JSON list of C-alpha atoms and ligand atoms in Angstrom, two decimals:
[
{"chain": "A", "resi": 1, "resn": "MET", "atom": "CA", "xyz": [-9.43, -36.97, 68.78]},
{"chain": "A", "resi": 2, "resn": "ASN", "atom": "CA", "xyz": [-12.42, -39.33, 68.54]},
{"chain": "A", "resi": 3, "resn": "LEU", "atom": "CA", "xyz": [-15.77, -38.52, 66.98]},
{"chain": "A", "resi": 4, "resn": "ILE", "atom": "CA", "xyz": [-17.56, -37.90, 70.28]},
{"chain": "A", "resi": 5, "resn": "ASP", "atom": "CA", "xyz": [-14.80, -35.53, 71.34]},
{"chain": "A", "resi": 6, "resn": "GLN", "atom": "CA", "xyz": [-15.17, -33.68, 68.04]},
{"chain": "A", "resi": 7, "resn": "ASN", "atom": "CA", "xyz": [-18.96, -33.58, 68.31]},
{"chain": "A", "resi": 8, "resn": "LEU", "atom": "CA", "xyz": [-18.71, -32.26, 71.85]},
{"chain": "A", "resi": 9, "resn": "ARG", "atom": "CA", "xyz": [-16.47, -29.43, 70.71]},
{"chain": "A", "resi": 10, "resn": "SER", "atom": "CA", "xyz": [-18.76, -28.47, 67.88]},
{"chain": "A", "resi": 11, "resn": "ILE", "atom": "CA", "xyz": [-21.87, -28.56, 70.11]},
{"chain": "A", "resi": 12, "resn": "LYS", "atom": "CA", "xyz": [-20.11, -26.30, 72.60]},
{"chain": "A", "resi": 13, "resn": "GLN", "atom": "CA", "xyz": [-19.29, -23.93, 69.75]},
{"chain": "A", "resi": 14, "resn": "ARG", "atom": "CA", "xyz": [-22.93, -23.97, 68.67]},
{"chain": "A", "resi": 15, "resn": "ILE", "atom": "CA", "xyz": [-24.03, -23.19, 72.22]},
{"chain": "A", "resi": 16, "resn": "GLU", "atom": "CA", "xyz": [-21.52, -20.39, 72.56]},
{"chain": "A", "resi": 17, "resn": "ALA", "atom": "CA", "xyz": [-22.53, -18.87, 69.22]},
{"chain": "A", "resi": 18, "resn": "ALA", "atom": "CA", "xyz": [-26.22, -19.07, 70.17]},
{"chain": "A", "resi": 19, "resn": "GLU", "atom": "CA", "xyz": [-25.53, -17.46, 73.56]},
{"chain": "A", "resi": 20, "resn": "ALA", "atom": "CA", "xyz": [-23.69, -14.62, 71.83]},
{"chain": "A", "resi": 21, "resn": "ALA", "atom": "CA", "xyz": [-26.38, -14.20, 69.15]},
{"chain": "A", "resi": 22, "resn": "ALA", "atom": "CA", "xyz": [-29.02, -13.91, 71.86]},
{"chain": "A", "resi": 23, "resn": "GLY", "atom": "CA", "xyz": [-26.95, -11.43, 73.84]},
{"chain": "A", "resi": 24, "resn": "ARG", "atom": "CA", "xyz": [-26.63, -13.92, 76.66]},
{"chain": "A", "resi": 25, "resn": "GLN", "atom": "CA", "xyz": [-23.65, -14.53, 78.88]},
{"chain": "A", "resi": 26, "resn": "LYS", "atom": "CA", "xyz": [-21.11, -17.16, 77.93]},
{"chain": "A", "resi": 27, "resn": "ASN", "atom": "CA", "xyz": [-21.68, -20.41, 79.86]},
{"chain": "A", "resi": 28, "resn": "SER", "atom": "CA", "xyz": [-25.24, -19.47, 80.78]},
{"chain": "A", "resi": 29, "resn": "VAL", "atom": "CA", "xyz": [-26.45, -22.62, 79.01]},
{"chain": "A", "resi": 30, "resn": "LYS", "atom": "CA", "xyz": [-25.56, -26.03, 80.35]},
{"chain": "A", "resi": 31, "resn": "LEU", "atom": "CA", "xyz": [-25.13, -29.05, 78.11]},
{"chain": "A", "resi": 32, "resn": "LEU", "atom": "CA", "xyz": [-26.86, -32.24, 79.21]},
{"chain": "A", "resi": 33, "resn": "ALA", "atom": "CA", "xyz": [-25.51, -35.20, 77.23]},
{"chain": "A", "resi": 34, "resn": "VAL", "atom": "CA", "xyz": [-28.44, -37.54, 76.53]},
{"chain": "A", "resi": 35, "resn": "SER", "atom": "CA", "xyz": [-26.91, -41.00, 76.62]},
{"chain": "A", "resi": 36, "resn": "LYS", "atom": "CA", "xyz": [-30.05, -43.15, 76.44]},
{"chain": "A", "resi": 37, "resn": "LYS", "atom": "CA", "xyz": [-29.57, -46.20, 74.20]},
{"chain": "A", "resi": 38, "resn": "GLN", "atom": "CA", "xyz": [-25.85, -45.48, 74.02]},
{"chain": "A", "resi": 39, "resn": "PRO", "atom": "CA", "xyz": [-23.22, -47.85, 75.40]},
{"chain": "A", "resi": 40, "resn": "ILE", "atom": "CA", "xyz": [-21.09, -47.14, 78.44]},
{"chain": "A", "resi": 41, "resn": "GLU", "atom": "CA", "xyz": [-18.05, -46.75, 76.17]},
{"chain": "A", "resi": 42, "resn": "ALA", "atom": "CA", "xyz": [-19.69, -43.73, 74.53]},
{"chain": "A", "resi": 43, "resn": "ILE", "atom": "CA", "xyz": [-20.39, -42.15, 77.92]},
{"chain": "A", "resi": 44, "resn": "LEU", "atom": "CA", "xyz": [-16.76, -42.70, 78.89]},
{"chain": "A", "resi": 45, "resn": "LEU", "atom": "CA", "xyz": [-15.51, -40.99, 75.73]},
{"chain": "A", "resi": 46, "resn": "ALA", "atom": "CA", "xyz": [-17.66, -37.95, 76.49]},
{"chain": "A", "resi": 47, "resn": "TYR", "atom": "CA", "xyz": [-16.55, -38.07, 80.12]},
{"chain": "A", "resi": 48, "resn": "ASP", "atom": "CA", "xyz": [-12.90, -38.15, 79.12]},
{"chain": "A", "resi": 49, "resn": "ALA", "atom": "CA", "xyz": [-13.57, -35.11, 76.93]},
{"chain": "A", "resi": 50, "resn": "GLY", "atom": "CA", "xyz": [-14.81, -33.29, 80.04]},
{"chain": "A", "resi": 51, "resn": "GLN", "atom": "CA", "xyz": [-18.58, -33.87, 80.01]},
{"chain": "A", "resi": 52, "resn": "ARG", "atom": "CA", "xyz": [-20.05, -34.47, 83.48]},
{"chain": "A", "resi": 53, "resn": "SER", "atom": "CA", "xyz": [-23.87, -34.28, 83.18]},
{"chain": "A", "resi": 54, "resn": "PHE", "atom": "CA", "xyz": [-25.72, -37.11, 81.46]},
{"chain": "A", "resi": 55, "resn": "GLY", "atom": "CA", "xyz": [-29.41, -37.66, 80.80]},
{"chain": "A", "resi": 56, "resn": "GLU", "atom": "CA", "xyz": [-31.17, -41.03, 80.69]},
{"chain": "A", "resi": 57, "resn": "SER", "atom": "CA", "xyz": [-34.76, -41.98, 79.85]},
{"chain": "A", "resi": 58, "resn": "TYR", "atom": "CA", "xyz": [-35.11, -45.66, 80.72]},
{"chain": "A", "resi": 59, "resn": "LEU", "atom": "CA", "xyz": [-34.61, -46.62, 84.34]},
{"chain": "A", "resi": 60, "resn": "GLN", "atom": "CA", "xyz": [-33.40, -50.20, 83.99]},
{"chain": "A", "resi": 61, "resn": "GLU", "atom": "CA", "xyz": [-30.83, -49.27, 81.38]},
{"chain": "A", "resi": 62, "resn": "SER", "atom": "CA", "xyz": [-29.69, -46.23, 83.33]},
{"chain": "A", "resi": 63, "resn": "LEU", "atom": "CA", "xyz": [-29.21, -48.12, 86.61]},
{"chain": "A", "resi": 64, "resn": "GLU", "atom": "CA", "xyz": [-26.78, -50.49, 84.92]},
{"chain": "A", "resi": 65, "resn": "LYS", "atom": "CA", "xyz": [-24.77, -47.52, 83.68]},
{"chain": "A", "resi": 66, "resn": "ILE", "atom": "CA", "xyz": [-24.91, -45.71, 87.00]},
{"chain": "A", "resi": 67, "resn": "MET", "atom": "CA", "xyz": [-23.61, -48.81, 88.82]},
{"chain": "A", "resi": 68, "resn": "ALA", "atom": "CA", "xyz": [-20.87, -49.40, 86.27]},
{"chain": "A", "resi": 69, "resn": "LEU", "atom": "CA", "xyz": [-19.74, -45.77, 86.44]},
{"chain": "A", "resi": 70, "resn": "ALA", "atom": "CA", "xyz": [-20.16, -45.31, 90.19]},
{"chain": "A", "resi": 71, "resn": "ASP", "atom": "CA", "xyz": [-16.57, -44.17, 90.64]},
{"chain": "A", "resi": 72, "resn": "HIS", "atom": "CA", "xyz": [-16.95, -41.37, 88.07]},
{"chain": "A", "resi": 73, "resn": "ALA", "atom": "CA", "xyz": [-18.05, -37.89, 89.07]},
{"chain": "A", "resi": 74, "resn": "ILE", "atom": "CA", "xyz": [-21.21, -37.92, 86.93]},
{"chain": "A", "resi": 75, "resn": "GLU", "atom": "CA", "xyz": [-24.37, -35.93, 87.60]},
{"chain": "A", "resi": 76, "resn": "TRP", "atom": "CA", "xyz": [-27.29, -38.06, 86.37]},
{"chain": "A", "resi": 77, "resn": "HIS", "atom": "CA", "xyz": [-30.52, -36.53, 85.10]},
{"chain": "A", "resi": 78, "resn": "PHE", "atom": "CA", "xyz": [-33.67, -38.59, 84.54]},
{"chain": "A", "resi": 79, "resn": "ILE", "atom": "CA", "xyz": [-35.61, -37.23, 81.53]},
{"chain": "A", "resi": 80, "resn": "GLY", "atom": "CA", "xyz": [-37.94, -40.12, 80.61]},
{"chain": "A", "resi": 81, "resn": "PRO", "atom": "CA", "xyz": [-41.51, -41.12, 81.41]},
{"chain": "A", "resi": 82, "resn": "ILE", "atom": "CA", "xyz": [-42.10, -41.78, 85.13]},
{"chain": "A", "resi": 83, "resn": "GLN", "atom": "CA", "xyz": [-44.28, -44.78, 85.96]},
{"chain": "A", "resi": 84, "resn": "SER", "atom": "CA", "xyz": [-44.96, -45.31, 89.68]},
{"chain": "A", "resi": 85, "resn": "ASN", "atom": "CA", "xyz": [-42.70, -48.34, 89.84]},
{"chain": "A", "resi": 86, "resn": "LYS", "atom": "CA", "xyz": [-39.80, -46.16, 88.64]},
{"chain": "A", "resi": 87, "resn": "THR", "atom": "CA", "xyz": [-39.89, -43.45, 91.29]},
{"chain": "A", "resi": 88, "resn": "HIS", "atom": "CA", "xyz": [-37.83, -45.38, 93.83]},
{"chain": "A", "resi": 89, "resn": "GLY", "atom": "CA", "xyz": [-34.91, -45.90, 91.44]},
{"chain": "A", "resi": 90, "resn": "ILE", "atom": "CA", "xyz": [-35.05, -42.29, 90.30]},
{"chain": "A", "resi": 91, "resn": "ALA", "atom": "CA", "xyz": [-35.13, -40.95, 93.85]},
{"chain": "A", "resi": 92, "resn": "ALA", "atom": "CA", "xyz": [-32.23, -43.15, 94.95]},
{"chain": "A", "resi": 93, "resn": "HIS", "atom": "CA", "xyz": [-29.85, -42.72, 92.00]},
{"chain": "A", "resi": 94, "resn": "PHE", "atom": "CA", "xyz": [-30.39, -39.41, 90.24]},
{"chain": "A", "resi": 95, "resn": "SER", "atom": "CA", "xyz": [-29.51, -35.78, 91.02]},
{"chain": "A", "resi": 96, "resn": "TRP", "atom": "CA", "xyz": [-32.18, -34.37, 88.76]},
{"chain": "A", "resi": 97, "resn": "VAL", "atom": "CA", "xyz": [-35.53, -35.37, 87.28]},
{"chain": "A", "resi": 98, "resn": "HIS", "atom": "CA", "xyz": [-36.92, -33.30, 84.37]},
{"chain": "A", "resi": 99, "resn": "SER", "atom": "CA", "xyz": [-40.17, -35.10, 83.60]},
{"chain": "A", "resi": 100, "resn": "VAL", "atom": "CA", "xyz": [-42.54, -34.65, 86.53]},
{"chain": "A", "resi": 101, "resn": "SER", "atom": "CA", "xyz": [-46.08, -33.80, 85.52]},
{"chain": "A", "resi": 102, "resn": "HIS", "atom": "CA", "xyz": [-48.27, -35.18, 88.33]},
{"chain": "A", "resi": 103, "resn": "LEU", "atom": "CA", "xyz": [-48.39, -34.44, 92.04]},
{"chain": "A", "resi": 104, "resn": "LYS", "atom": "CA", "xyz": [-48.56, -38.19, 92.72]},
{"chain": "A", "resi": 105, "resn": "GLN", "atom": "CA", "xyz": [-45.15, -38.70, 91.10]},
{"chain": "A", "resi": 106, "resn": "ALA", "atom": "CA", "xyz": [-43.63, -35.90, 93.17]},
{"chain": "A", "resi": 107, "resn": "ILE", "atom": "CA", "xyz": [-45.08, -37.26, 96.42]},
{"chain": "A", "resi": 108, "resn": "ARG", "atom": "CA", "xyz": [-43.52, -40.64, 95.73]},
{"chain": "A", "resi": 109, "resn": "LEU", "atom": "CA", "xyz": [-40.16, -39.08, 94.81]},
{"chain": "A", "resi": 110, "resn": "SER", "atom": "CA", "xyz": [-40.25, -36.98, 97.97]},
{"chain": "A", "resi": 111, "resn": "ASP", "atom": "CA", "xyz": [-41.13, -39.98, 100.19]},
{"chain": "A", "resi": 112, "resn": "GLN", "atom": "CA", "xyz": [-38.50, -42.17, 98.55]},
{"chain": "A", "resi": 113, "resn": "ARG", "atom": "CA", "xyz": [-35.60, -39.69, 98.35]},
{"chain": "A", "resi": 114, "resn": "PRO", "atom": "CA", "xyz": [-32.87, -40.86, 100.77]},
{"chain": "A", "resi": 115, "resn": "PRO", "atom": "CA", "xyz": [-32.32, -37.78, 102.98]},
{"chain": "A", "resi": 116, "resn": "GLU", "atom": "CA", "xyz": [-28.54, -38.24, 102.99]},
{"chain": "A", "resi": 117, "resn": "LEU", "atom": "CA", "xyz": [-28.46, -37.53, 99.24]},
{"chain": "A", "resi": 118, "resn": "GLY", "atom": "CA", "xyz": [-29.80, -34.02, 99.68]},
{"chain": "A", "resi": 119, "resn": "ASN", "atom": "CA", "xyz": [-32.71, -32.67, 97.69]},
{"chain": "A", "resi": 120, "resn": "LEU", "atom": "CA", "xyz": [-33.66, -34.12, 94.32]},
{"chain": "A", "resi": 121, "resn": "ASN", "atom": "CA", "xyz": [-33.69, -31.31, 91.75]},
{"chain": "A", "resi": 122, "resn": "LEU", "atom": "CA", "xyz": [-36.90, -31.30, 89.78]},
{"chain": "A", "resi": 123, "resn": "CYS", "atom": "CA", "xyz": [-38.32, -29.73, 86.64]},
{"chain": "A", "resi": 124, "resn": "LEU", "atom": "CA", "xyz": [-42.01, -29.84, 85.80]},
{"chain": "A", "resi": 125, "resn": "GLN", "atom": "CA", "xyz": [-42.64, -31.09, 82.30]},
{"chain": "A", "resi": 126, "resn": "LEU", "atom": "CA", "xyz": [-44.86, -28.78, 80.29]},
{"chain": "A", "resi": 127, "resn": "ASN", "atom": "CA", "xyz": [-46.82, -30.13, 77.34]},
{"chain": "A", "resi": 128, "resn": "ILE", "atom": "CA", "xyz": [-46.49, -26.99, 75.24]},
{"chain": "A", "resi": 129, "resn": "SER", "atom": "CA", "xyz": [-47.75, -28.43, 71.97]},
{"chain": "A", "resi": 130, "resn": "GLY", "atom": "CA", "xyz": [-50.96, -29.73, 73.53]},
{"chain": "A", "resi": 131, "resn": "GLU", "atom": "CA", "xyz": [-50.57, -33.08, 71.74]},
{"chain": "A", "resi": 132, "resn": "THR", "atom": "CA", "xyz": [-52.43, -35.70, 73.72]},
{"chain": "A", "resi": 133, "resn": "SER", "atom": "CA", "xyz": [-49.76, -38.27, 72.88]},
{"chain": "A", "resi": 134, "resn": "LYS", "atom": "CA", "xyz": [-47.18, -36.31, 74.86]},
{"chain": "A", "resi": 135, "resn": "SER", "atom": "CA", "xyz": [-46.73, -36.27, 78.58]},
{"chain": "A", "resi": 136, "resn": "GLY", "atom": "CA", "xyz": [-46.48, -33.10, 80.57]},
{"chain": "A", "resi": 137, "resn": "ALA", "atom": "CA", "xyz": [-48.79, -30.81, 82.47]},
{"chain": "A", "resi": 138, "resn": "SER", "atom": "CA", "xyz": [-50.83, -28.18, 80.68]},
{"chain": "A", "resi": 139, "resn": "ALA", "atom": "CA", "xyz": [-50.09, -24.48, 81.08]},
{"chain": "A", "resi": 140, "resn": "ASP", "atom": "CA", "xyz": [-53.20, -24.15, 83.25]},
{"chain": "A", "resi": 141, "resn": "GLU", "atom": "CA", "xyz": [-52.10, -26.89, 85.62]},
{"chain": "A", "resi": 142, "resn": "LEU", "atom": "CA", "xyz": [-48.59, -25.54, 86.15]},
{"chain": "A", "resi": 143, "resn": "PRO", "atom": "CA", "xyz": [-49.06, -22.89, 88.85]},
{"chain": "A", "resi": 144, "resn": "GLY", "atom": "CA", "xyz": [-51.04, -25.18, 91.16]},
{"chain": "A", "resi": 145, "resn": "LEU", "atom": "CA", "xyz": [-48.72, -28.09, 90.57]},
{"chain": "A", "resi": 146, "resn": "ALA", "atom": "CA", "xyz": [-45.61, -25.98, 91.23]},
{"chain": "A", "resi": 147, "resn": "SER", "atom": "CA", "xyz": [-47.00, -24.73, 94.54]},
{"chain": "A", "resi": 148, "resn": "GLU", "atom": "CA", "xyz": [-48.01, -28.18, 95.75]},
{"chain": "A", "resi": 149, "resn": "ILE", "atom": "CA", "xyz": [-44.68, -29.73, 94.81]},
{"chain": "A", "resi": 150, "resn": "ALA", "atom": "CA", "xyz": [-42.63, -26.84, 96.22]},
{"chain": "A", "resi": 151, "resn": "ALA", "atom": "CA", "xyz": [-44.15, -27.64, 99.62]},
{"chain": "A", "resi": 152, "resn": "LEU", "atom": "CA", "xyz": [-42.81, -31.22, 99.63]},
{"chain": "A", "resi": 153, "resn": "PRO", "atom": "CA", "xyz": [-39.61, -32.09, 101.54]},
{"chain": "A", "resi": 154, "resn": "ARG", "atom": "CA", "xyz": [-36.45, -33.45, 99.89]},
{"chain": "A", "resi": 155, "resn": "LEU", "atom": "CA", "xyz": [-37.31, -31.93, 96.51]},
{"chain": "A", "resi": 156, "resn": "SER", "atom": "CA", "xyz": [-36.09, -28.65, 94.98]},
{"chain": "A", "resi": 157, "resn": "VAL", "atom": "CA", "xyz": [-38.34, -27.35, 92.23]},
{"chain": "A", "resi": 158, "resn": "ARG", "atom": "CA", "xyz": [-35.92, -25.76, 89.77]},
{"chain": "A", "resi": 159, "resn": "GLY", "atom": "CA", "xyz": [-37.97, -25.00, 86.66]},
{"chain": "A", "resi": 160, "resn": "LEU", "atom": "CA", "xyz": [-39.61, -26.33, 83.52]},
{"chain": "A", "resi": 161, "resn": "MET", "atom": "CA", "xyz": [-38.80, -28.90, 80.87]},
{"chain": "A", "resi": 162, "resn": "THR", "atom": "CA", "xyz": [-40.48, -29.05, 77.51]},
{"chain": "A", "resi": 163, "resn": "ILE", "atom": "CA", "xyz": [-40.27, -30.91, 74.21]},
{"chain": "A", "resi": 164, "resn": "PRO", "atom": "CA", "xyz": [-41.76, -28.69, 71.47]},
{"chain": "A", "resi": 165, "resn": "ARG", "atom": "CA", "xyz": [-43.58, -30.43, 68.66]},
{"chain": "A", "resi": 166, "resn": "TYR", "atom": "CA", "xyz": [-41.16, -30.87, 65.79]},
{"chain": "A", "resi": 167, "resn": "SER", "atom": "CA", "xyz": [-41.81, -28.57, 62.89]},
{"chain": "A", "resi": 168, "resn": "ASP", "atom": "CA", "xyz": [-39.92, -27.74, 59.69]},
{"chain": "A", "resi": 169, "resn": "ALA", "atom": "CA", "xyz": [-41.01, -24.17, 60.21]},
{"chain": "A", "resi": 170, "resn": "PRO", "atom": "CA", "xyz": [-38.55, -22.53, 62.62]},
{"chain": "A", "resi": 171, "resn": "ASN", "atom": "CA", "xyz": [-41.15, -19.98, 63.61]},
{"chain": "A", "resi": 172, "resn": "GLN", "atom": "CA", "xyz": [-43.47, -22.65, 64.96]},
{"chain": "A", "resi": 173, "resn": "GLN", "atom": "CA", "xyz": [-40.63, -24.07, 67.06]},
{"chain": "A", "resi": 174, "resn": "ARG", "atom": "CA", "xyz": [-39.78, -20.54, 68.16]},
{"chain": "A", "resi": 175, "resn": "GLN", "atom": "CA", "xyz": [-43.36, -19.80, 69.16]},
{"chain": "A", "resi": 176, "resn": "GLN", "atom": "CA", "xyz": [-43.55, -22.88, 71.38]},
{"chain": "A", "resi": 177, "resn": "CYS", "atom": "CA", "xyz": [-40.23, -22.01, 73.02]},
{"chain": "A", "resi": 178, "resn": "ALA", "atom": "CA", "xyz": [-41.33, -18.41, 73.51]},
{"chain": "A", "resi": 179, "resn": "ASP", "atom": "CA", "xyz": [-44.61, -19.55, 75.11]},
{"chain": "A", "resi": 180, "resn": "THR", "atom": "CA", "xyz": [-42.66, -21.82, 77.44]},
{"chain": "A", "resi": 181, "resn": "GLN", "atom": "CA", "xyz": [-40.34, -18.99, 78.43]},
{"chain": "A", "resi": 182, "resn": "ARG", "atom": "CA", "xyz": [-43.30, -16.75, 79.18]},
{"chain": "A", "resi": 183, "resn": "LEU", "atom": "CA", "xyz": [-44.87, -19.39, 81.45]},
{"chain": "A", "resi": 184, "resn": "TYR", "atom": "CA", "xyz": [-41.51, -19.97, 83.12]},
{"chain": "A", "resi": 185, "resn": "GLN", "atom": "CA", "xyz": [-41.11, -16.27, 83.85]},
{"chain": "A", "resi": 186, "resn": "SER", "atom": "CA", "xyz": [-44.61, -16.00, 85.22]},
{"chain": "A", "resi": 187, "resn": "LEU", "atom": "CA", "xyz": [-43.95, -18.98, 87.53]},
{"chain": "A", "resi": 188, "resn": "GLN", "atom": "CA", "xyz": [-40.77, -17.24, 88.68]},
{"chain": "A", "resi": 189, "resn": "THR", "atom": "CA", "xyz": [-42.81, -14.39, 90.11]},
{"chain": "A", "resi": 190, "resn": "GLN", "atom": "CA", "xyz": [-44.41, -16.91, 92.52]},
{"chain": "A", "resi": 191, "resn": "HIS", "atom": "CA", "xyz": [-41.25, -19.02, 92.93]},
{"chain": "A", "resi": 192, "resn": "PRO", "atom": "CA", "xyz": [-38.16, -16.80, 92.68]},
{"chain": "A", "resi": 193, "resn": "GLN", "atom": "CA", "xyz": [-35.88, -19.79, 93.27]},
{"chain": "A", "resi": 194, "resn": "LEU", "atom": "CA", "xyz": [-36.62, -21.15, 89.77]},
{"chain": "A", "resi": 195, "resn": "ASP", "atom": "CA", "xyz": [-33.46, -21.01, 87.66]},
{"chain": "A", "resi": 196, "resn": "THR", "atom": "CA", "xyz": [-33.82, -23.77, 85.08]},
{"chain": "A", "resi": 197, "resn": "LEU", "atom": "CA", "xyz": [-35.47, -23.90, 81.69]},
{"chain": "A", "resi": 198, "resn": "SER", "atom": "CA", "xyz": [-34.69, -27.31, 80.16]},
{"chain": "A", "resi": 199, "resn": "MET", "atom": "CA", "xyz": [-35.48, -26.86, 76.48]},
{"chain": "A", "resi": 200, "resn": "GLY", "atom": "CA", "xyz": [-33.71, -27.61, 73.20]},
{"chain": "A", "resi": 201, "resn": "MET", "atom": "CA", "xyz": [-32.43, -30.81, 71.62]},
{"chain": "A", "resi": 202, "resn": "SER", "atom": "CA", "xyz": [-30.08, -31.63, 68.73]},
{"chain": "A", "resi": 203, "resn": "GLY", "atom": "CA", "xyz": [-32.40, -30.10, 66.12]},
{"chain": "A", "resi": 204, "resn": "ASP", "atom": "CA", "xyz": [-33.56, -26.95, 67.86]},
{"chain": "A", "resi": 205, "resn": "MET", "atom": "CA", "xyz": [-30.95, -25.90, 70.40]},
{"chain": "A", "resi": 206, "resn": "GLU", "atom": "CA", "xyz": [-30.27, -22.51, 68.79]},
{"chain": "A", "resi": 207, "resn": "ILE", "atom": "CA", "xyz": [-33.93, -21.50, 68.91]},
{"chain": "A", "resi": 208, "resn": "ALA", "atom": "CA", "xyz": [-34.26, -22.77, 72.48]},
{"chain": "A", "resi": 209, "resn": "ILE", "atom": "CA", "xyz": [-31.20, -20.77, 73.59]},
{"chain": "A", "resi": 210, "resn": "GLU", "atom": "CA", "xyz": [-32.56, -17.69, 71.86]},
{"chain": "A", "resi": 211, "resn": "GLN", "atom": "CA", "xyz": [-35.73, -18.17, 73.92]},
{"chain": "A", "resi": 212, "resn": "GLY", "atom": "CA", "xyz": [-34.00, -18.51, 77.27]},
{"chain": "A", "resi": 213, "resn": "ALA", "atom": "CA", "xyz": [-33.11, -22.20, 77.71]},
{"chain": "A", "resi": 214, "resn": "THR", "atom": "CA", "xyz": [-30.61, -22.80, 80.52]},
{"chain": "A", "resi": 215, "resn": "ILE", "atom": "CA", "xyz": [-30.16, -26.54, 79.86]},
{"chain": "A", "resi": 216, "resn": "VAL", "atom": "CA", "xyz": [-30.11, -28.09, 76.39]},
{"chain": "A", "resi": 217, "resn": "ARG", "atom": "CA", "xyz": [-30.52, -31.88, 76.17]},
{"chain": "A", "resi": 218, "resn": "ILE", "atom": "CA", "xyz": [-28.41, -33.21, 73.33]},
{"chain": "A", "resi": 219, "resn": "GLY", "atom": "CA", "xyz": [-28.34, -36.83, 72.18]},
{"chain": "A", "resi": 220, "resn": "THR", "atom": "CA", "xyz": [-27.82, -37.55, 68.49]},
{"chain": "A", "resi": 221, "resn": "ALA", "atom": "CA", "xyz": [-25.64, -34.52, 67.70]},
{"chain": "A", "resi": 222, "resn": "LEU", "atom": "CA", "xyz": [-23.20, -35.80, 70.31]},
{"chain": "A", "resi": 223, "resn": "PHE", "atom": "CA", "xyz": [-23.39, -39.58, 70.16]},
{"chain": "A", "resi": 224, "resn": "GLY", "atom": "CA", "xyz": [-24.85, -40.25, 66.72]},
{"chain": "A", "resi": 225, "resn": "SER", "atom": "CA", "xyz": [-28.03, -42.20, 66.12]},
{"chain": "A", "resi": 226, "resn": "ARG", "atom": "CA", "xyz": [-29.38, -44.48, 68.81]},
{"chain": "A", "resi": 227, "resn": "ASN", "atom": "CA", "xyz": [-29.50, -48.29, 68.57]},
{"chain": "B", "resi": 301, "resn": "LIG", "atom": "C1", "xyz": [-33.95, -38.38, 73.58]},
{"chain": "B", "resi": 301, "resn": "LIG", "atom": "C2", "xyz": [-34.25, -37.11, 74.22]},
{"chain": "B", "resi": 301, "resn": "LIG", "atom": "C3", "xyz": [-33.46, -35.96, 73.98]},
{"chain": "B", "resi": 301, "resn": "LIG", "atom": "C4", "xyz": [-32.31, -35.94, 72.99]},
{"chain": "B", "resi": 301, "resn": "LIG", "atom": "O1", "xyz": [-32.80, -35.78, 71.70]},
{"chain": "B", "resi": 301, "resn": "LIG", "atom": "P1", "xyz": [-31.80, -35.64, 70.43]},
{"chain": "B", "resi": 301, "resn": "LIG", "atom": "O2", "xyz": [-32.70, -35.21, 69.35]},
{"chain": "B", "resi": 301, "resn": "LIG", "atom": "O3", "xyz": [-31.19, -36.99, 70.21]},
{"chain": "B", "resi": 301, "resn": "LIG", "atom": "O4", "xyz": [-30.80, -34.60, 70.78]},
{"chain": "B", "resi": 301, "resn": "LIG", "atom": "C5", "xyz": [-33.78, -34.81, 74.68]},
{"chain": "B", "resi": 301, "resn": "LIG", "atom": "N1", "xyz": [-34.80, -34.76, 75.56]},
{"chain": "B", "resi": 301, "resn": "LIG", "atom": "C6", "xyz": [-35.57, -35.82, 75.82]},
{"chain": "B", "resi": 301, "resn": "LIG", "atom": "C7", "xyz": [-36.67, -35.70, 76.81]},
{"chain": "B", "resi": 301, "resn": "LIG", "atom": "C8", "xyz": [-35.33, -37.02, 75.16]},
{"chain": "B", "resi": 301, "resn": "LIG", "atom": "O5", "xyz": [-36.12, -38.08, 75.42]}
]
């Protein structure tokens, strides 16, 4: 067994334990393997261990991997910043995008999504910490943004993504995750099709699962540190 295989097993155990601790169903949380800045060999090791969903943040780098692994049954998720010149590549090569925070980005993704690929699954990124350095829509902007984007063709709005501000104090992490869950649930009353809360990374996945995450995005705990 290689290290990535071992890490994958222990992450799955952590997820399962967190699901149980929160009284949630087994397998209600999906693991997204964040492979940004990791070589193709690392992705293949995770793939051989059974992992099928991978997250990437940098378009150029990800397109090389997607081309090289075209004959593998991988579901690719784009989780990085979206500049306008990136939307075409995202729309043409990814199944999911987690980092949409402006209507303009969504309009471009909708226009550029090849219809034969089916809808692009989309999460709105919420800036829950309010830090100006972070991307993401504010809580106030979310309802309007969700309604405008839900009306666009070739996109399926699935939920929210957030990156809480790191804190040594678990309760501050927990509070941000709880606030995100509350906003998610209030959006669900307008948009009952929402089923995805993308929240939790290597350092805070237990808290995120406790607060309702349905996708955790795990990089370093699986692959080790990035180059
Ligand atoms: C890099 C990244 C991750 C993975 O973070 P780790 O701490 O390495 O698990 C998750 N989400 C986003 C948006 C990222 O950019």
